[in-house]
Each structure stands twice: as structure tokens, then as C-alpha cells.
Coordinates of N, CA, C and O and ligand atoms in Angstrom, one line a residue:
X480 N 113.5 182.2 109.7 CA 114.6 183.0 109.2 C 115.8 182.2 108.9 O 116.2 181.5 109.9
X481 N 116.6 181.9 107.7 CA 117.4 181.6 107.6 C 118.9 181.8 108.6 O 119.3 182.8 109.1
X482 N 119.4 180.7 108.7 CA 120.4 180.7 109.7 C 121.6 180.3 109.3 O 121.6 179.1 108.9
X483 N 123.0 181.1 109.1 CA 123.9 180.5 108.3 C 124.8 179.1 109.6 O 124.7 179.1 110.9
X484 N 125.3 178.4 108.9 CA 126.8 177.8 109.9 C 127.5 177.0 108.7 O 127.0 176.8 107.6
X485 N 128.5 176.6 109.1 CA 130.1 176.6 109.0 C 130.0 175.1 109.0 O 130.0 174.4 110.0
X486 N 130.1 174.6 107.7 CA 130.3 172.8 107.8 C 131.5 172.1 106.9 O 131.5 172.1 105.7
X487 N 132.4 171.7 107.7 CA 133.6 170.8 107.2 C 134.0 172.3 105.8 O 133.9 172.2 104.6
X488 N 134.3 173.4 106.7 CA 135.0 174.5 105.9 C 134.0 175.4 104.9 O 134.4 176.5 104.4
X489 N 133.0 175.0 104.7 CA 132.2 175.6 104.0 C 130.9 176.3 104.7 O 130.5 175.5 105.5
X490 N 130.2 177.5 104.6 CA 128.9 178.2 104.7 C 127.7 177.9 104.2 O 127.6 178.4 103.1
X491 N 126.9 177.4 104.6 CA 125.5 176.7 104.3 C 124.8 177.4 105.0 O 125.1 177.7 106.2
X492 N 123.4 177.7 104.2 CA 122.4 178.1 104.9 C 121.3 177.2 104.7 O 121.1 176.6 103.7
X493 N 120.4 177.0 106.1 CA 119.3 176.4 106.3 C 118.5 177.2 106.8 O 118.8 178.2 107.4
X494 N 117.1 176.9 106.6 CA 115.9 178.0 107.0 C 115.4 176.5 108.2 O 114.9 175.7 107.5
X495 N 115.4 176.2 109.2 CA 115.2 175.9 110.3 C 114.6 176.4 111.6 O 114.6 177.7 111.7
X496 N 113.9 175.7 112.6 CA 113.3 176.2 113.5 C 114.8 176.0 114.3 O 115.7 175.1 114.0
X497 N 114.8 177.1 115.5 CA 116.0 177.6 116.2 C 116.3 176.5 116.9 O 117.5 176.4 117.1
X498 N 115.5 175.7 117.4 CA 115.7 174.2 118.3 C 116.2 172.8 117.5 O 116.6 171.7 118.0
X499 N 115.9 173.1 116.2 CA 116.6 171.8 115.3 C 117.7 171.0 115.9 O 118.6 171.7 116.2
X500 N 117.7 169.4 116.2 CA 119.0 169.4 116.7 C 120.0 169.6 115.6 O 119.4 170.0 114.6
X501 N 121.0 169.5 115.5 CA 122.0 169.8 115.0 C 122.2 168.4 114.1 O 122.5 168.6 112.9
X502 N 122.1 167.2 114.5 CA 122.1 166.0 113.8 C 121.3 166.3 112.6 O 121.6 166.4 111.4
X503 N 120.2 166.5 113.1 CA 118.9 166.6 111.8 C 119.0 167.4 110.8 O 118.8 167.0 109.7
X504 N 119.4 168.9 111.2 CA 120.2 169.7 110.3 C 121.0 169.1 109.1 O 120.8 169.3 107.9
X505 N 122.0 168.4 109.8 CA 123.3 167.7 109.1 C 122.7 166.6 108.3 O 123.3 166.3 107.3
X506 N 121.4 165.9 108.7 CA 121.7 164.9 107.7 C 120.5 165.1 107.2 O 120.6 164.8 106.0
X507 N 119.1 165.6 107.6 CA 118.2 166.0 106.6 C 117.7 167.0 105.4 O 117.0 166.9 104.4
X508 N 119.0 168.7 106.6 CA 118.7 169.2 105.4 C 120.3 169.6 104.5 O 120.4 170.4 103.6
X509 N 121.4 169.0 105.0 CA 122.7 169.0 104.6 C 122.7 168.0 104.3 O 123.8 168.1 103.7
X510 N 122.3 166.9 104.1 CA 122.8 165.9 103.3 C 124.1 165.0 103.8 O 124.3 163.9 103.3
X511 N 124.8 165.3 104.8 CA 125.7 164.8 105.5 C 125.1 163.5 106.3 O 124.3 163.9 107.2
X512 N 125.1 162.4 106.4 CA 125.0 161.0 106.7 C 125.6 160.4 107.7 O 124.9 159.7 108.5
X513 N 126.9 160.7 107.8 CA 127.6 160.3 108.5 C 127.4 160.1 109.8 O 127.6 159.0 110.3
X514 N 126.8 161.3 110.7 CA 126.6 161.2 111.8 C 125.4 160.0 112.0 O 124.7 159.9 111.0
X515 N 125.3 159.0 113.5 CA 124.2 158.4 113.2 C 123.0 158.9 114.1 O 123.2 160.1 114.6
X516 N 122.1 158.4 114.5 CA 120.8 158.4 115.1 C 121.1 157.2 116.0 O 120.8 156.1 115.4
X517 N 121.5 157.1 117.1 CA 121.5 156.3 118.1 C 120.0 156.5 119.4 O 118.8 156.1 119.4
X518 N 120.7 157.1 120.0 CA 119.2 157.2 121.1 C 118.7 158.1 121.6 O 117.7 158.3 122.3
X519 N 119.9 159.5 120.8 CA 118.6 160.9 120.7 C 118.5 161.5 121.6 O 117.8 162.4 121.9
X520 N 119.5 160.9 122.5 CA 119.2 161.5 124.3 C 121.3 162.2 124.9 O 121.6 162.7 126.0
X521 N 122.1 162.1 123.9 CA 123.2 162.5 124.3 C 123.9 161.5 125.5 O 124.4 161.9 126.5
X522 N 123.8 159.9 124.9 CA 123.8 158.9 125.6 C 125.4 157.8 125.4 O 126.2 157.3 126.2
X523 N 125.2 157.8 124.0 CA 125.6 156.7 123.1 C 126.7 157.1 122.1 O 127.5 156.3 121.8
X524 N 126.8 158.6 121.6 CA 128.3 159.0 120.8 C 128.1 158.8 119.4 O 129.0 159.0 118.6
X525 N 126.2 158.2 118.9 CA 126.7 157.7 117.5 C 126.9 158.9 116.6 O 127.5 159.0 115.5
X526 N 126.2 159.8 117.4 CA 126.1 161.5 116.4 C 127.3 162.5 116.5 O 127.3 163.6 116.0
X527 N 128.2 162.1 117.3 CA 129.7 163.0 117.4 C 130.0 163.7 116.6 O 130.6 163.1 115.7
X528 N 129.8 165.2 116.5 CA 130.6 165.6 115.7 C 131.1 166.7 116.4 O 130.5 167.3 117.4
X529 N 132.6 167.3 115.6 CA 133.3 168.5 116.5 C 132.5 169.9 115.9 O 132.0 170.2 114.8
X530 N 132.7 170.7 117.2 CA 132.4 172.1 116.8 C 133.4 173.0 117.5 O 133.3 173.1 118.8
X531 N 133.9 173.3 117.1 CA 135.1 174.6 117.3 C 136.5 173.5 118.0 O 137.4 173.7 118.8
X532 N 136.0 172.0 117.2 CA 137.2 171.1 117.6 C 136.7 170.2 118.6 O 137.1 169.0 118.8
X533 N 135.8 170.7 119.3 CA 135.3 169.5 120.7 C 134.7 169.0 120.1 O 133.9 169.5 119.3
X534 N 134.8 167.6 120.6 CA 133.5 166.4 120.2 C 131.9 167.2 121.2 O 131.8 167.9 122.2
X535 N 131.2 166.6 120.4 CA 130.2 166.9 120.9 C 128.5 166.2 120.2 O 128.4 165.9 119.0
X536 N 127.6 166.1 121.0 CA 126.2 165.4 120.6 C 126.1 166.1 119.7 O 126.3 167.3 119.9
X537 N 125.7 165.8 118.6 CA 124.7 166.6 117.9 C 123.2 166.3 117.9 O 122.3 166.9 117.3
X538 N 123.0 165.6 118.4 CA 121.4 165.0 118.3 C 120.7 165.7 119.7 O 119.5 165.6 119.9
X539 N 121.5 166.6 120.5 CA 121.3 167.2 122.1 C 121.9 168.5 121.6 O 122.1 169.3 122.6
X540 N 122.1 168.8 120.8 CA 123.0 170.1 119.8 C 122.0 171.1 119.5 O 122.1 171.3 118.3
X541 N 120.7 172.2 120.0 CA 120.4 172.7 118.7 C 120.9 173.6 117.9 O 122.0 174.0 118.2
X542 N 120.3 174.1 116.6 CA 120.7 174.8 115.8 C 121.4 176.1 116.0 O 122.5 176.5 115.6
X543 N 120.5 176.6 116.9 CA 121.0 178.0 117.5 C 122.1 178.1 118.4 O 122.6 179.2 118.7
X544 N 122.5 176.9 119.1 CA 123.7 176.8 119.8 C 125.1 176.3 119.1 O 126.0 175.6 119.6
X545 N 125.2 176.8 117.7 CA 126.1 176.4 117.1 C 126.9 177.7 116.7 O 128.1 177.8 116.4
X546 N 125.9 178.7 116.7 CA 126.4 180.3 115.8 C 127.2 180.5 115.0 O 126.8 180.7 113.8
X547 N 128.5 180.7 115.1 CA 129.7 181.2 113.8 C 130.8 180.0 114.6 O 132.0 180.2 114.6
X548 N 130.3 178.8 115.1 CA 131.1 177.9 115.4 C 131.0 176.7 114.2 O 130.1 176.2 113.7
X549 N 133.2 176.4 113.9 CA 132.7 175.4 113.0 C 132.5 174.0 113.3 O 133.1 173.4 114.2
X550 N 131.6 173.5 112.5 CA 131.1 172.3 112.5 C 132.2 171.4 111.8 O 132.7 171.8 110.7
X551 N 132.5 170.1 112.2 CA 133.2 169.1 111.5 C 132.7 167.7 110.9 O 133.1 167.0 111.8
X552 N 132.2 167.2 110.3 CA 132.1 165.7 110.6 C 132.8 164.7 110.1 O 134.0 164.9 109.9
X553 N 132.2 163.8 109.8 CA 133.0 162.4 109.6 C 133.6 162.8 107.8 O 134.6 162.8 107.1
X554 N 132.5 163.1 107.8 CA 132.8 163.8 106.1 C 134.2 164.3 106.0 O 135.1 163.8 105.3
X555 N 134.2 165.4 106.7 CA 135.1 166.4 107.1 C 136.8 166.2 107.3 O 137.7 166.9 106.8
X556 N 136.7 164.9 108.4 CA 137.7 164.7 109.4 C 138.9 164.6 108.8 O 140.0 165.0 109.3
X557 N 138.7 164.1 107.5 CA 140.3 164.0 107.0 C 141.1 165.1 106.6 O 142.3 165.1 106.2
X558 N 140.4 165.9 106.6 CA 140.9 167.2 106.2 C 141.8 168.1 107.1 O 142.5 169.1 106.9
X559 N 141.5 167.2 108.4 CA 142.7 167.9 109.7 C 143.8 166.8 109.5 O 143.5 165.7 109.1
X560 N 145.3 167.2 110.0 CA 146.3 166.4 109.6 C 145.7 164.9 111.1 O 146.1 163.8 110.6
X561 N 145.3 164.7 111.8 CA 144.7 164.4 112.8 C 143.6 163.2 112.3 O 143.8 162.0 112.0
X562 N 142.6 163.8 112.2 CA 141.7 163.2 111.4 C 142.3 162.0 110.3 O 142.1 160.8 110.3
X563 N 143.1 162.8 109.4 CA 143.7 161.8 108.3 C 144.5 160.4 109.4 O 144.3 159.2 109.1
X564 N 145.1 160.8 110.3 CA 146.3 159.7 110.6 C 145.2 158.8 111.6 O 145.4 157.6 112.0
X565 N 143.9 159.6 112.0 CA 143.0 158.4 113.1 C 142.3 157.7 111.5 O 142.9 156.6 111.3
X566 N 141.6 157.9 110.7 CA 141.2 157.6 110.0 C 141.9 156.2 109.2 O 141.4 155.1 109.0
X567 N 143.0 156.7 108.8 CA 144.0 155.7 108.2 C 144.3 154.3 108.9 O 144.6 153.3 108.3
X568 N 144.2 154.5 110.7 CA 145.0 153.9 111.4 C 143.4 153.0 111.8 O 143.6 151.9 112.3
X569 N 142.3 153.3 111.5 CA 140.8 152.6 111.9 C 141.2 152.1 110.9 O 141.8 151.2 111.4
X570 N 141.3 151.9 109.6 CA 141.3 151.2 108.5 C 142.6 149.9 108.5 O 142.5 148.8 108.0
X571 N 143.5 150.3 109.2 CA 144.5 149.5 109.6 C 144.6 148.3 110.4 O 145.3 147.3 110.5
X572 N 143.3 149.3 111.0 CA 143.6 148.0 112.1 C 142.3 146.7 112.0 O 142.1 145.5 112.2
X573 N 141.4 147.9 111.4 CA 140.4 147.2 110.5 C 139.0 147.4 111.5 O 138.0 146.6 111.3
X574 N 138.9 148.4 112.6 CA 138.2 148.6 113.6 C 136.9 148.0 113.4 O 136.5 147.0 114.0
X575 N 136.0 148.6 112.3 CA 134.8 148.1 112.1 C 134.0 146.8 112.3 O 134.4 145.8 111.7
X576 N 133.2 146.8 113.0 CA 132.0 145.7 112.6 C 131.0 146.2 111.2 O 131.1 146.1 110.0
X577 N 129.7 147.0 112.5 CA 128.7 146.6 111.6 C 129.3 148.1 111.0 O 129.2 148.5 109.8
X578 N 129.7 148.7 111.9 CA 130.1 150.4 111.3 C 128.9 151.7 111.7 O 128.9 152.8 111.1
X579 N 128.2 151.2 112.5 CA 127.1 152.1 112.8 C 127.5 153.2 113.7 O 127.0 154.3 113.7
X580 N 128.5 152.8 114.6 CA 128.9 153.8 115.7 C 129.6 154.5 115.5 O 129.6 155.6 115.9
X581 N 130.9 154.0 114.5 CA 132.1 154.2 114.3 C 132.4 155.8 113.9 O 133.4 156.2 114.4
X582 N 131.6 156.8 113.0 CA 131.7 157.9 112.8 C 132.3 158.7 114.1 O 133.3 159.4 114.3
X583 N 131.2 158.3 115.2 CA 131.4 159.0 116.2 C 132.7 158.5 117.3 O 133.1 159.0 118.3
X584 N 132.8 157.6 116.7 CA 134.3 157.3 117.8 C 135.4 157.7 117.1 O 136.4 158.2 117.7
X585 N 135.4 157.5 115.8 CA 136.4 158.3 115.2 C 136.6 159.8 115.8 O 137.6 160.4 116.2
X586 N 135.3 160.3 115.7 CA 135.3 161.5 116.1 C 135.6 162.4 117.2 O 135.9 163.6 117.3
X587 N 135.5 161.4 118.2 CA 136.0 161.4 119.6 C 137.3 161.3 119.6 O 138.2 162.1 120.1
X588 N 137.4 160.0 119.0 CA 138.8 159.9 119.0 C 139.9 161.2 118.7 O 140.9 161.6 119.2
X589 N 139.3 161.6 117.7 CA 140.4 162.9 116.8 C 140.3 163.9 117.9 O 141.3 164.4 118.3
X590 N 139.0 164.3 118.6 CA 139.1 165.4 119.4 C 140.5 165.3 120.5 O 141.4 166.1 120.7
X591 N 140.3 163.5 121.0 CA 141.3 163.4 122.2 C 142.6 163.4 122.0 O 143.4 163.6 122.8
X592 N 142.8 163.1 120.5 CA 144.3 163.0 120.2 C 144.4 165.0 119.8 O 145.4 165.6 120.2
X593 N 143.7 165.5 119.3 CA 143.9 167.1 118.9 C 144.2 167.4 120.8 O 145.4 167.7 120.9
X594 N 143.6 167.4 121.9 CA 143.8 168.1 123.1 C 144.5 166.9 123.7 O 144.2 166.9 124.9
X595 N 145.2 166.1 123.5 CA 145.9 165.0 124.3 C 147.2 164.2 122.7 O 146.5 163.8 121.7
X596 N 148.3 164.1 122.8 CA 148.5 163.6 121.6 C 149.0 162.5 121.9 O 149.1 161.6 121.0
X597 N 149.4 162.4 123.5 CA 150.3 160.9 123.6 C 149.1 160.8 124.9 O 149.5 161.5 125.8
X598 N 147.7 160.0 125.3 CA 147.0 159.5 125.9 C 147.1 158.1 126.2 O 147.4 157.2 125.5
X599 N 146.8 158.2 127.7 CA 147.8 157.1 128.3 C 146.0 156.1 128.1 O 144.9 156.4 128.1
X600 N 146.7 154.8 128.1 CA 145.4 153.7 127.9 C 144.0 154.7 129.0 O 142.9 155.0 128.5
X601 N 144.3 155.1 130.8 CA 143.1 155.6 131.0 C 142.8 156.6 130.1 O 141.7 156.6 129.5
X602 N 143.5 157.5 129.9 CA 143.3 159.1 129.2 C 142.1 157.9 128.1 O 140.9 157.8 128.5
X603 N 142.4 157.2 126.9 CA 141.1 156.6 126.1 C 140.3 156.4 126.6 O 139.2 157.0 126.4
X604 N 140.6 155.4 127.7 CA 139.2 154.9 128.3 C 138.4 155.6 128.8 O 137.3 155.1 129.0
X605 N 138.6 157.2 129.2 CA 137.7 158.4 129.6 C 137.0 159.2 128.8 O 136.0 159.8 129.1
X606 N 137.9 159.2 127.3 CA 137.4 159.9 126.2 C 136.6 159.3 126.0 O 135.5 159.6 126.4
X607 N 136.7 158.0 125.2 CA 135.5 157.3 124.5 C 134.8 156.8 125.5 O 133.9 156.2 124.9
X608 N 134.5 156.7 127.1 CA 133.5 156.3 127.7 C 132.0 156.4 126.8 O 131.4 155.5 126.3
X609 N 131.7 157.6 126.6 CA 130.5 158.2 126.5 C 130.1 157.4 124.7 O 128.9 157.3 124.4
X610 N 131.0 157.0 123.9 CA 130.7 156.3 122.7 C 130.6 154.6 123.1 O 131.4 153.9 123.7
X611 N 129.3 154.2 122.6 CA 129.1 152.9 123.0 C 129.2 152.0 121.2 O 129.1 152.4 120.0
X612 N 129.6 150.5 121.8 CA 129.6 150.1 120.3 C 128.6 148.6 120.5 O 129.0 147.7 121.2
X613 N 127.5 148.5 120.0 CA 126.9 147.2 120.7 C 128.0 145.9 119.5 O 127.8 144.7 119.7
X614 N 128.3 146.0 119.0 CA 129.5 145.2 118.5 C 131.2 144.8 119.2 O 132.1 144.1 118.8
X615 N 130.9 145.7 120.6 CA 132.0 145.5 121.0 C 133.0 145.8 120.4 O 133.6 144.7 120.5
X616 N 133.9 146.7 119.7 CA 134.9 146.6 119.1 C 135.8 147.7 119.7 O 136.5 148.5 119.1
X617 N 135.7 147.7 121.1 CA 136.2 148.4 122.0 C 137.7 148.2 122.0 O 138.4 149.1 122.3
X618 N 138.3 146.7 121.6 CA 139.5 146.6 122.0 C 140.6 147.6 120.6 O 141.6 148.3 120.7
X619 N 139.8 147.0 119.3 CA 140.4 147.6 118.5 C 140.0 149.2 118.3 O 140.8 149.9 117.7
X620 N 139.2 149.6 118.7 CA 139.3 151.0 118.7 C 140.8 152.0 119.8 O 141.5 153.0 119.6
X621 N 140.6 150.8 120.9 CA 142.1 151.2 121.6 C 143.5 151.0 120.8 O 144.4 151.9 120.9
X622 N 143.5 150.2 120.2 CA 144.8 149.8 119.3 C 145.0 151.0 118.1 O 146.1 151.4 117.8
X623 N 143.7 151.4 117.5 CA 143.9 152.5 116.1 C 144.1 153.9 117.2 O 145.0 154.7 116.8
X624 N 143.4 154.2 118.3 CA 144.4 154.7 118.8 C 145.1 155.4 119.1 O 145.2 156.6 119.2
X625 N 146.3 153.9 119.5 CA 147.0 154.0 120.3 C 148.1 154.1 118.9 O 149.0 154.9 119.0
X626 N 147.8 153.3 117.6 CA 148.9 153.4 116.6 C 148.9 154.9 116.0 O 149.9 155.6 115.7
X627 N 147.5 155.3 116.0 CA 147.6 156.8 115.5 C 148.2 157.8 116.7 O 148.4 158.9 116.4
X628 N 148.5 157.2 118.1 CA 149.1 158.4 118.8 C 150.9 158.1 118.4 O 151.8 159.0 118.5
X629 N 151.0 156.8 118.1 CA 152.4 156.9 117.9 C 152.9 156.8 116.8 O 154.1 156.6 116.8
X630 N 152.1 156.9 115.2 CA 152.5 157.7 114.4 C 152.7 158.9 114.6 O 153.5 159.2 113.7
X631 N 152.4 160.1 115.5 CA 152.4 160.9 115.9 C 154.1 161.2 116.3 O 154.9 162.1 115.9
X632 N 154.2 160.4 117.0 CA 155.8 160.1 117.7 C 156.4 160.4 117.2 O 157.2 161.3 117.2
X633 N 156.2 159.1 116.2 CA 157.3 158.6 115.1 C 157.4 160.0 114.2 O 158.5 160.5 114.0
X634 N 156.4 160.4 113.8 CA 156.2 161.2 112.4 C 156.4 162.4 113.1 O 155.5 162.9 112.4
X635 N 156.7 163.3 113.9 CA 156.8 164.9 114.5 C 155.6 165.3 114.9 O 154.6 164.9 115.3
X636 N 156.2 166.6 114.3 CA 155.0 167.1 114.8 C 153.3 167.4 113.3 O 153.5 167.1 112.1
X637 N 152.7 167.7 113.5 CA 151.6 167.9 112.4 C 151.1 169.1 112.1 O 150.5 170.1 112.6
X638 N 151.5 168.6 110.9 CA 151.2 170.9 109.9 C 149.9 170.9 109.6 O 149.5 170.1 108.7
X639 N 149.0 172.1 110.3 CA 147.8 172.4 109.9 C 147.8 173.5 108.7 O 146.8 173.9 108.1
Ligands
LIG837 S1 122.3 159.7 119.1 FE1 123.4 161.4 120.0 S2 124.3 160.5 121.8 FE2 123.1 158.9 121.0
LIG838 S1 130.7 148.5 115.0 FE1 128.6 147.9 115.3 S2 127.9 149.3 116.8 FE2 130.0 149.7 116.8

């Protein structure tokens, strides 16, 4: 039976079995990429995406535990004033390696700055625990941020 949900503002329907993870959904039969396939086990962060704003696995996600909640992804992200200023500030600082992880740390990232706006160095280091990068690029993901919390500062407050 077809199952509707809510992706980066729009309504899509998939005809899916009710246990689909949520990852698979997104990128096999939505076309969304972004998220990655890390280790499948709700381990690693590469599949992060928000649902009703919280970060969350999608690859430990199923389909039926999503209902009239919306879904965000990497796709998506810039579309929150949030999203845009973490987004801008990963490109700034030039975060990336190989870029395999990075959707989902973005993704994390934006949830912690949406429920935390000025996060003190631990407040990061607790969010992003659970996102691993085997490129290490742990230090500059703290720097984009730390610059996107204080564009924040600098710039007021942010109009949704
Ligand atoms: S692929 Fe989902 S947490 Fe690793
Ligand atoms: S940038 Fe390569 S795994 Fe994180």
C-alpha cells in the first residue's frame, strides 16, 4: 500500500514494505543521494538526516516510523536560514576531504545549532560524537561551526 511522507517540503509517495529503512527510501526510490551508506547499524552519522528537525539515522529509520513527520536532507538543508549559514561556513572553511561523511555532519551540525545556537566547544564535541569521519576532518568541522555559530551573533537573530 502506498505510503505518503514529507521530503525537503514536498509530498511523495512510495509503495514500500513498512520496514524500508528510511535511507533506502531516500535514495533508491526518491532519488535523493545525499544521505550515505556507512555501516547500516546507526553507528557512524553518514545517513543523518532531520525529521521534524532532529538529526537522526536513517539507515535504523523505517519507513513507517516517519508518518506525517517532515523529512530534511542534505538536499534540503539550505532552505532553513540555518542550514544555509552551516552550509556556507563548511565551504569556507573548506571542511571536506574525501566528502563521504560530510552530509551527515552537516546535518547534525544544523540540528545542534537549530536547538543550541551559541554551543560551547563540549556542547560540539557531544553532538557530533556519534558522526565519524575516517579522514579526520574533525578539527575543521569544529571551526565551520563554531564560525556559523557566530555568524549567528554577529548577524541577529534568523527569519524562518
Ligand atoms: S549508515 Fe547510518 S549510522 Fe552509519
Ligand atoms: S571527509 Fe572523508 S570520511 Fe569524512
Amino acid at each position: 500500500m502506498p505510503t505518503m511522507i514529507k521530503v525537503n517540503g514536498k509530498p511523495r509517495e512510495v509503495d514500500v514494505p513498512d520496514e524500508k529503512p528510511l535511507l533506502w527510501v531516500l535514495r533508491e526510490d526518491l532519488g535523493y543521494l545525499g544521505p550515505k551508506f556507512g555501516c547500516g547499524a546507526g553507528l557512524c552519522g553518514a545517513c543523518t538526516v532531520h525529521l521534524d528537525g532532529q538529526a537522526v539515522r536513517s539507515c535504523i529509520t523505517p519507513i513507517n516510523a516517519v508518518g506525517s513527520g517532515q523529512v530534511t536532507t542534505i538536499e534540503g538543508v539550505s532552505a532553513n536560514p540555518v542550514g544555509k549559514r552551516v552550509s556556507e561556513a563548511w565551504t569556507e572553511i573548506d571542511v571536506p576531504q574525501c566528502g563521504y561523511c560530510q552530509a551527515g555532519q552537516i546535518m547534525s551540525a544544523v540540528a545542534l545549532l537549530e536547538s543550541n545556537p551559541s554551543p560551547t566547544d563540549e556542547d560540539i564535541d557531544s553532538a557530533m560524537a556519534g558522526n565519524l569521519c575516517r579522514c579526520g576532518t574533525y578539527h575543521r568541522i569544529r571551526d565551520a561551526i563554531r564560525k556559523a555559530a557566530s555568524q549567528k551573533t554577529a548577524g541577529g537573530a534568523d527569519v524562518r
